[in-house]
Amino acid sequence: MSGKPHSHIPISVVIPTYNGEKWLPETLDKIIEAVRTARVNNYEIIIIDDGSTDDTVEVVKKYANDRKEKIQIISQDNSGRFLARKRGADTAKYDHLLYVDTRVFIGKNSLDYVLKQQEKDPARLVWCSHVRVDTAGNVYSRFWEAIAYVAWRK
């Protein structure tokens, strides 16, 4: 870890999920690793369970308990990802929001990079990420990765 901590930039991480019990532990591991790498002292993780029919809520509670992490989980009737994100934003206590979907694993240094850019240009209000897709054994992800590469290679 290099540079000064970003403790002065508090972050609310919002994760909408539907039947995410299989992926959430790794998603949360990656988020927490990125937060620690960026040395963010004030953060919260809010998971909006969008009407899951699996053990998502129990998996999150066990994860939070086992790792001693403060993770808020809010359940709602299935309303879709965008309304789940809105609910998370409405619940968030910090102005800086990081939206992460259930099966997205953010890079260890990604949050540190964004926060450094925010410090350079505080007027920049929105960031969008680059996504690397695991293409092993998935022809659909290979196809969409190729499309993204052609469209955004510069």
Coordinates of N, CA and C in Angstrom, one line a residue:
M1 N 0.8 -1.2 0.0 CA 0.0 0.0 0.0 C 0.9 1.2 0.0
S2 N 0.6 2.1 -0.9 CA 1.4 3.3 -1.0 C 0.5 4.5 -1.0
G3 N 1.1 5.7 -0.7 CA 0.3 6.9 -0.6 C -0.4 7.1 0.7
K4 N -1.1 8.2 0.7 CA -1.8 8.5 2.0 C -3.2 7.8 2.0
P5 N -3.7 7.5 3.1 CA -5.0 6.9 3.2 C -6.1 7.8 2.7
H6 N -7.2 7.2 2.2 CA -8.3 8.0 1.7 C -9.4 8.1 2.8
S7 N -9.0 8.1 4.1 CA -9.9 8.1 5.2 C -10.9 9.2 5.2
H8 N -10.6 10.3 4.5 CA -11.4 11.5 4.4 C -12.5 11.4 3.4
I9 N -12.5 10.3 2.6 CA -13.6 10.1 1.6 C -14.4 8.8 2.0
P10 N -15.5 9.1 2.7 CA -16.3 7.9 3.2 C -17.1 7.4 2.0
I11 N -17.3 6.1 2.0 CA -18.0 5.4 0.9 C -19.1 4.5 1.4
S12 N -20.2 4.5 0.6 CA -21.3 3.5 0.8 C -21.2 2.6 -0.4
V13 N -21.0 1.3 -0.1 CA -21.0 0.3 -1.2 C -22.4 -0.3 -1.2
V14 N -23.1 -0.3 -2.4 CA -24.4 -0.8 -2.5 C -24.4 -2.0 -3.5
I15 N -24.9 -3.1 -3.0 CA -25.0 -4.3 -3.8 C -26.4 -4.8 -3.9
P16 N -27.0 -4.6 -5.1 CA -28.3 -5.2 -5.3 C -28.1 -6.7 -5.6
T17 N -28.9 -7.6 -5.1 CA -28.8 -9.0 -5.3 C -30.1 -9.7 -5.4
Y18 N -30.1 -10.7 -6.2 CA -31.2 -11.7 -6.4 C -30.6 -13.1 -6.5
N19 N -30.8 -13.9 -5.5 CA -30.3 -15.3 -5.5 C -28.8 -15.3 -5.6
G20 N -28.1 -14.5 -4.8 CA -26.7 -14.3 -4.9 C -25.9 -15.1 -3.9
E21 N -26.5 -16.1 -3.3 CA -25.7 -16.8 -2.2 C -24.4 -17.4 -2.7
K22 N -24.3 -17.9 -3.9 CA -23.1 -18.5 -4.4 C -22.0 -17.5 -4.6
W23 N -22.3 -16.3 -5.0 CA -21.3 -15.3 -5.4 C -21.0 -14.2 -4.4
L24 N -21.9 -13.9 -3.5 CA -21.7 -12.8 -2.6 C -20.4 -12.9 -1.7
P25 N -20.1 -14.1 -1.2 CA -18.9 -14.2 -0.3 C -17.6 -13.7 -1.1
E26 N -17.5 -14.1 -2.3 CA -16.3 -13.7 -3.1 C -16.4 -12.2 -3.5
T27 N -17.6 -11.7 -3.8 CA -17.8 -10.3 -4.1 C -17.4 -9.5 -2.9
L28 N -17.9 -9.9 -1.7 CA -17.6 -9.1 -0.5 C -16.1 -9.2 -0.2
D29 N -15.5 -10.4 -0.3 CA -14.0 -10.5 -0.1 C -13.3 -9.4 -1.0
K30 N -13.6 -9.3 -2.2 CA -12.9 -8.4 -3.2 C -13.2 -7.0 -2.8
I31 N -14.4 -6.6 -2.4 CA -14.7 -5.3 -2.0 C -13.9 -4.9 -0.7
I32 N -13.9 -5.8 0.2 CA -13.2 -5.5 1.5 C -11.7 -5.4 1.2
E33 N -11.2 -6.2 0.3 CA -9.7 -6.1 0.0 C -9.5 -4.7 -0.7
A34 N -10.3 -4.3 -1.6 CA -10.1 -3.0 -2.3 C -10.2 -1.8 -1.3
V35 N -11.2 -1.9 -0.3 CA -11.3 -0.9 0.7 C -10.1 -0.8 1.6
R36 N -9.6 -1.9 1.9 CA -8.4 -2.0 2.8 C -7.1 -1.5 2.0
T37 N -7.0 -1.9 0.7 CA -5.9 -1.4 -0.1 C -5.9 0.1 -0.2
A38 N -7.1 0.7 -0.4 CA -7.3 2.1 -0.5 C -7.2 2.8 0.9
R39 N -7.2 2.0 1.9 CA -7.1 2.5 3.3 C -8.3 3.5 3.6
V40 N -9.5 3.1 3.2 CA -10.7 3.8 3.5 C -11.1 3.5 4.9
N41 N -11.2 4.4 5.8 CA -11.6 4.1 7.2 C -13.1 4.1 7.4
N42 N -13.8 5.0 6.7 CA -15.3 5.1 6.8 C -16.0 4.6 5.6
Y43 N -16.5 3.4 5.8 CA -17.3 2.8 4.7 C -18.4 1.9 5.3
E44 N -19.4 1.7 4.5 CA -20.5 0.8 4.8 C -20.8 0.0 3.6
I45 N -21.3 -1.2 3.9 CA -21.7 -2.1 2.8 C -23.2 -2.4 3.0
I46 N -24.0 -2.1 2.0 CA -25.4 -2.3 2.1 C -25.8 -3.2 1.0
I47 N -26.4 -4.3 1.3 CA -26.9 -5.3 0.4 C -28.4 -5.2 0.3
I48 N -28.9 -5.0 -0.9 CA -30.4 -5.0 -1.1 C -30.8 -6.4 -1.7
D49 N -31.4 -7.2 -0.9 CA -31.9 -8.5 -1.3 C -33.2 -8.3 -2.0
D50 N -33.2 -8.5 -3.3 CA -34.4 -8.2 -4.2 C -35.3 -9.4 -4.3
G51 N -35.8 -9.9 -3.2 CA -36.7 -11.0 -3.2 C -36.1 -12.4 -3.5
S52 N -34.9 -12.6 -3.1 CA -34.2 -13.9 -3.3 C -35.1 -15.1 -2.8
T53 N -34.9 -16.2 -3.5 CA -35.6 -17.4 -3.1 C -34.6 -18.4 -2.6
D54 N -33.4 -18.1 -2.5 CA -32.3 -19.0 -2.0 C -31.9 -18.5 -0.6
D55 N -30.8 -18.9 -0.1 CA -30.3 -18.5 1.2 C -29.4 -17.3 1.2
T56 N -29.6 -16.3 0.4 CA -28.8 -15.1 0.3 C -28.7 -14.4 1.6
V57 N -29.8 -14.2 2.3 CA -29.8 -13.4 3.5 C -29.0 -14.1 4.6
E58 N -29.2 -15.5 4.7 CA -28.4 -16.2 5.7 C -26.9 -16.2 5.4
V59 N -26.6 -16.4 4.1 CA -25.2 -16.4 3.7 C -24.5 -15.0 4.1
V60 N -25.2 -13.9 3.8 CA -24.7 -12.6 4.2 C -24.5 -12.4 5.7
K61 N -25.5 -12.8 6.4 CA -25.4 -12.7 7.9 C -24.3 -13.5 8.4
K62 N -24.1 -14.7 7.9 CA -23.0 -15.6 8.4 C -21.7 -15.0 8.0
Y63 N -21.6 -14.5 6.8 CA -20.3 -13.8 6.3 C -20.0 -12.7 7.3
A64 N -20.9 -11.8 7.5 CA -20.7 -10.6 8.4 C -20.3 -11.0 9.8
N65 N -20.9 -12.0 10.3 CA -20.6 -12.5 11.6 C -19.2 -13.1 11.7
D66 N -18.9 -14.0 10.8 CA -17.6 -14.7 10.8 C -16.5 -13.8 10.6
R67 N -16.6 -12.7 9.8 CA -15.5 -11.8 9.5 C -15.6 -10.5 10.3
K68 N -16.6 -10.4 11.1 CA -16.8 -9.2 12.0 C -16.9 -7.9 11.1
E69 N -17.6 -8.0 10.0 CA -17.8 -6.9 9.2 C -19.2 -6.3 9.4
K70 N -19.4 -5.0 9.3 CA -20.7 -4.4 9.4 C -21.3 -4.4 8.0
I71 N -22.2 -5.3 7.8 CA -22.9 -5.3 6.5 C -24.4 -5.3 6.8
Q72 N -25.0 -4.3 6.2 CA -26.5 -4.1 6.4 C -27.1 -4.9 5.2
I73 N -28.1 -5.7 5.5 CA -28.9 -6.4 4.5 C -30.3 -6.0 4.6
I74 N -30.9 -5.5 3.5 CA -32.3 -5.1 3.5 C -33.0 -5.9 2.5
S75 N -34.1 -6.5 2.9 CA -34.9 -7.4 2.0 C -36.1 -6.6 1.5
Q76 N -36.4 -6.8 0.2 CA -37.6 -6.2 -0.4 C -38.2 -7.2 -1.4
D77 N -39.4 -6.9 -1.7 CA -40.0 -7.7 -2.8 C -39.3 -7.5 -4.1
N78 N -39.3 -8.6 -4.9 CA -38.5 -8.5 -6.2 C -39.1 -7.3 -7.0
S79 N -38.2 -6.3 -7.2 CA -38.6 -5.1 -7.9 C -37.6 -4.8 -9.0
G80 N -36.5 -5.6 -9.2 CA -35.5 -5.3 -10.2 C -34.3 -4.6 -9.6
R81 N -33.2 -4.7 -10.4 CA -31.9 -4.2 -9.9 C -31.9 -2.7 -9.7
F82 N -32.5 -2.0 -10.6 CA -32.5 -0.5 -10.5 C -33.2 0.0 -9.3
L83 N -34.3 -0.6 -9.0 CA -35.0 -0.1 -7.8 C -34.3 -0.6 -6.5
A84 N -33.6 -1.7 -6.6 CA -32.8 -2.1 -5.5 C -31.6 -1.2 -5.3
R85 N -31.0 -0.7 -6.4 CA -29.9 0.3 -6.3 C -30.5 1.6 -5.7
K86 N -31.6 2.0 -6.1 CA -32.2 3.2 -5.6 C -32.5 3.1 -4.1
R87 N -33.0 1.9 -3.6 CA -33.2 1.7 -2.2 C -31.9 1.8 -1.5
G88 N -30.8 1.2 -2.0 CA -29.5 1.3 -1.4 C -29.0 2.7 -1.3
A89 N -29.2 3.5 -2.4 CA -28.8 4.9 -2.4 C -29.6 5.7 -1.4
D90 N -30.9 5.4 -1.3 CA -31.7 6.1 -0.3 C -31.3 5.8 1.2
T91 N -30.8 4.6 1.4 CA -30.3 4.1 2.7 C -28.9 4.6 3.0
A92 N -28.1 4.8 2.1 CA -26.7 5.1 2.3 C -26.5 6.4 3.1
K93 N -25.5 6.3 4.0 CA -25.2 7.5 4.8 C -24.1 8.3 4.3
Y94 N -23.4 7.9 3.3 CA -22.3 8.6 2.7 C -22.7 9.1 1.3
D95 N -22.1 10.2 0.9 CA -22.4 10.8 -0.5 C -21.7 10.0 -1.6
H96 N -20.6 9.4 -1.3 CA -19.9 8.6 -2.4 C -20.4 7.2 -2.4
L97 N -21.0 6.8 -3.5 CA -21.6 5.5 -3.7 C -20.8 4.7 -4.6
L98 N -20.6 3.4 -4.3 CA -20.0 2.4 -5.1 C -21.0 1.3 -5.4
Y99 N -21.5 1.2 -6.6 CA -22.4 0.2 -6.9 C -21.6 -1.0 -7.4
V100 N -21.9 -2.2 -6.9 CA -21.2 -3.4 -7.3 C -22.3 -4.5 -7.4
D101 N -22.4 -5.1 -8.6 CA -23.4 -6.2 -8.7 C -22.8 -7.5 -8.1
T102 N -23.8 -8.4 -7.9 CA -23.5 -9.6 -7.1 C -22.3 -10.4 -7.7
R103 N -22.2 -10.6 -9.0 CA -21.2 -11.4 -9.6 C -20.0 -10.6 -10.1
V104 N -19.8 -9.4 -9.6 CA -18.7 -8.6 -10.0 C -17.7 -8.6 -8.9
F105 N -16.4 -8.8 -9.3 CA -15.3 -8.9 -8.4 C -14.4 -7.7 -8.7
I106 N -14.4 -6.7 -7.9 CA -13.6 -5.5 -8.2 C -12.1 -5.8 -7.9
G107 N -11.3 -5.1 -8.7 CA -9.8 -5.3 -8.5 C -9.3 -4.7 -7.2
K108 N -8.3 -5.3 -6.7 CA -7.6 -4.9 -5.5 C -7.3 -3.4 -5.4
N109 N -6.8 -2.9 -6.5 CA -6.4 -1.5 -6.6 C -7.4 -0.5 -7.2
S110 N -8.5 -1.0 -7.6 CA -9.5 -0.2 -8.3 C -10.0 0.9 -7.5
L111 N -10.4 0.7 -6.3 CA -10.9 1.8 -5.5 C -9.9 2.8 -5.2
D112 N -8.7 2.4 -4.9 CA -7.6 3.3 -4.7 C -7.4 4.2 -5.9
Y113 N -7.4 3.7 -7.1 CA -7.3 4.4 -8.3 C -8.4 5.5 -8.4
V114 N -9.6 5.1 -8.2 CA -10.7 6.0 -8.4 C -10.7 7.1 -7.3
L115 N -10.3 6.8 -6.1 CA -10.2 7.8 -5.1 C -9.1 8.8 -5.3
K116 N -8.0 8.3 -5.9 CA -6.9 9.2 -6.2 C -7.4 10.2 -7.3
Q117 N -8.1 9.7 -8.3 CA -8.7 10.5 -9.4 C -9.7 11.5 -8.8
Q118 N -10.5 11.1 -7.9 CA -11.4 12.0 -7.2 C -10.7 13.1 -6.5
E119 N -9.6 12.8 -5.8 CA -8.8 13.8 -5.1 C -8.3 14.9 -6.1
K120 N -7.9 14.4 -7.3 CA -7.3 15.3 -8.3 C -8.4 16.2 -8.9
D121 N -9.6 15.6 -9.1 CA -10.7 16.4 -9.7 C -12.0 16.2 -9.0
P122 N -12.1 16.9 -7.9 CA -13.3 16.7 -7.0 C -14.7 17.0 -7.7
A123 N -14.6 17.8 -8.8 CA -15.8 18.1 -9.6 C -16.4 17.0 -10.4
R124 N -15.5 16.0 -10.6 CA -16.0 14.8 -11.4 C -16.9 14.0 -10.5
L125 N -18.1 13.9 -10.8 CA -19.1 13.3 -9.9 C -19.4 11.8 -10.2
V126 N -19.1 11.3 -11.4 CA -19.5 10.0 -11.8 C -18.3 9.3 -12.4
W127 N -18.1 8.0 -12.0 CA -17.1 7.2 -12.6 C -17.8 5.9 -13.1
C128 N -17.3 5.3 -14.1 CA -17.7 4.0 -14.6 C -16.5 3.2 -14.7
S129 N -16.7 1.9 -14.5 CA -15.5 1.0 -14.4 C -15.3 0.2 -15.7
H130 N -14.1 -0.3 -15.8 CA -13.7 -1.2 -16.8 C -14.0 -2.6 -16.3
V131 N -14.6 -3.5 -17.1 CA -14.9 -4.8 -16.6 C -14.1 -5.8 -17.3
R132 N -13.5 -6.7 -16.6 CA -12.8 -7.9 -17.2 C -13.7 -9.1 -16.9
V133 N -14.1 -9.8 -17.9 CA -15.0 -10.9 -17.7 C -14.2 -12.2 -17.8
D134 N -14.6 -13.1 -16.9 CA -14.0 -14.5 -16.9 C -14.5 -15.2 -18.0
T135 N -13.7 -15.5 -19.0 CA -14.2 -16.1 -20.3 C -14.0 -17.6 -20.3
A136 N -13.3 -18.1 -19.3 CA -13.0 -19.6 -19.3 C -14.3 -20.4 -19.4
G137 N -14.4 -21.1 -20.5 CA -15.6 -22.0 -20.7 C -16.9 -21.4 -20.9
N138 N -16.9 -20.1 -21.3 CA -18.2 -19.4 -21.5 C -18.1 -18.6 -22.8
V139 N -18.7 -19.2 -23.8 CA -18.7 -18.6 -25.1 C -19.4 -17.3 -25.2
Y140 N -20.5 -17.1 -24.3 CA -21.2 -15.8 -24.3 C -20.3 -14.7 -23.8
S141 N -19.6 -15.0 -22.7 CA -18.7 -13.9 -22.2 C -17.6 -13.6 -23.2
R142 N -17.1 -14.6 -23.9 CA -16.1 -14.3 -24.9 C -16.6 -13.4 -26.0
F143 N -17.8 -13.7 -26.4 CA -18.5 -12.9 -27.4 C -18.6 -11.5 -27.0
W144 N -19.2 -11.2 -25.8 CA -19.4 -9.9 -25.3 C -18.0 -9.2 -25.0
E145 N -17.0 -9.9 -24.6 CA -15.7 -9.3 -24.4 C -15.2 -8.8 -25.7
A146 N -15.4 -9.6 -26.8 CA -14.9 -9.1 -28.1 C -15.6 -7.9 -28.6
I147 N -16.9 -7.9 -28.4 CA -17.7 -6.7 -28.7 C -17.2 -5.4 -28.0
A148 N -17.1 -5.6 -26.7 CA -16.6 -4.5 -25.9 C -15.2 -4.0 -26.3
Y149 N -14.3 -5.0 -26.7 CA -13.0 -4.6 -27.1 C -13.1 -3.8 -28.4
V150 N -13.9 -4.2 -29.3 CA -14.0 -3.5 -30.6 C -14.5 -2.1 -30.4
A151 N -15.5 -2.0 -29.6 CA -16.2 -0.7 -29.3 C -15.4 0.3 -28.5
W152 N -14.6 -0.2 -27.6 CA -14.0 0.7 -26.6 C -12.4 0.5 -26.6
R153 N -11.8 0.0 -27.6 CA -10.4 -0.3 -27.5 C -9.5 0.9 -27.3
K154 N -10.0 2.1 -27.6 CA -9.2 3.3 -27.4 C -9.5 3.9 -26.1

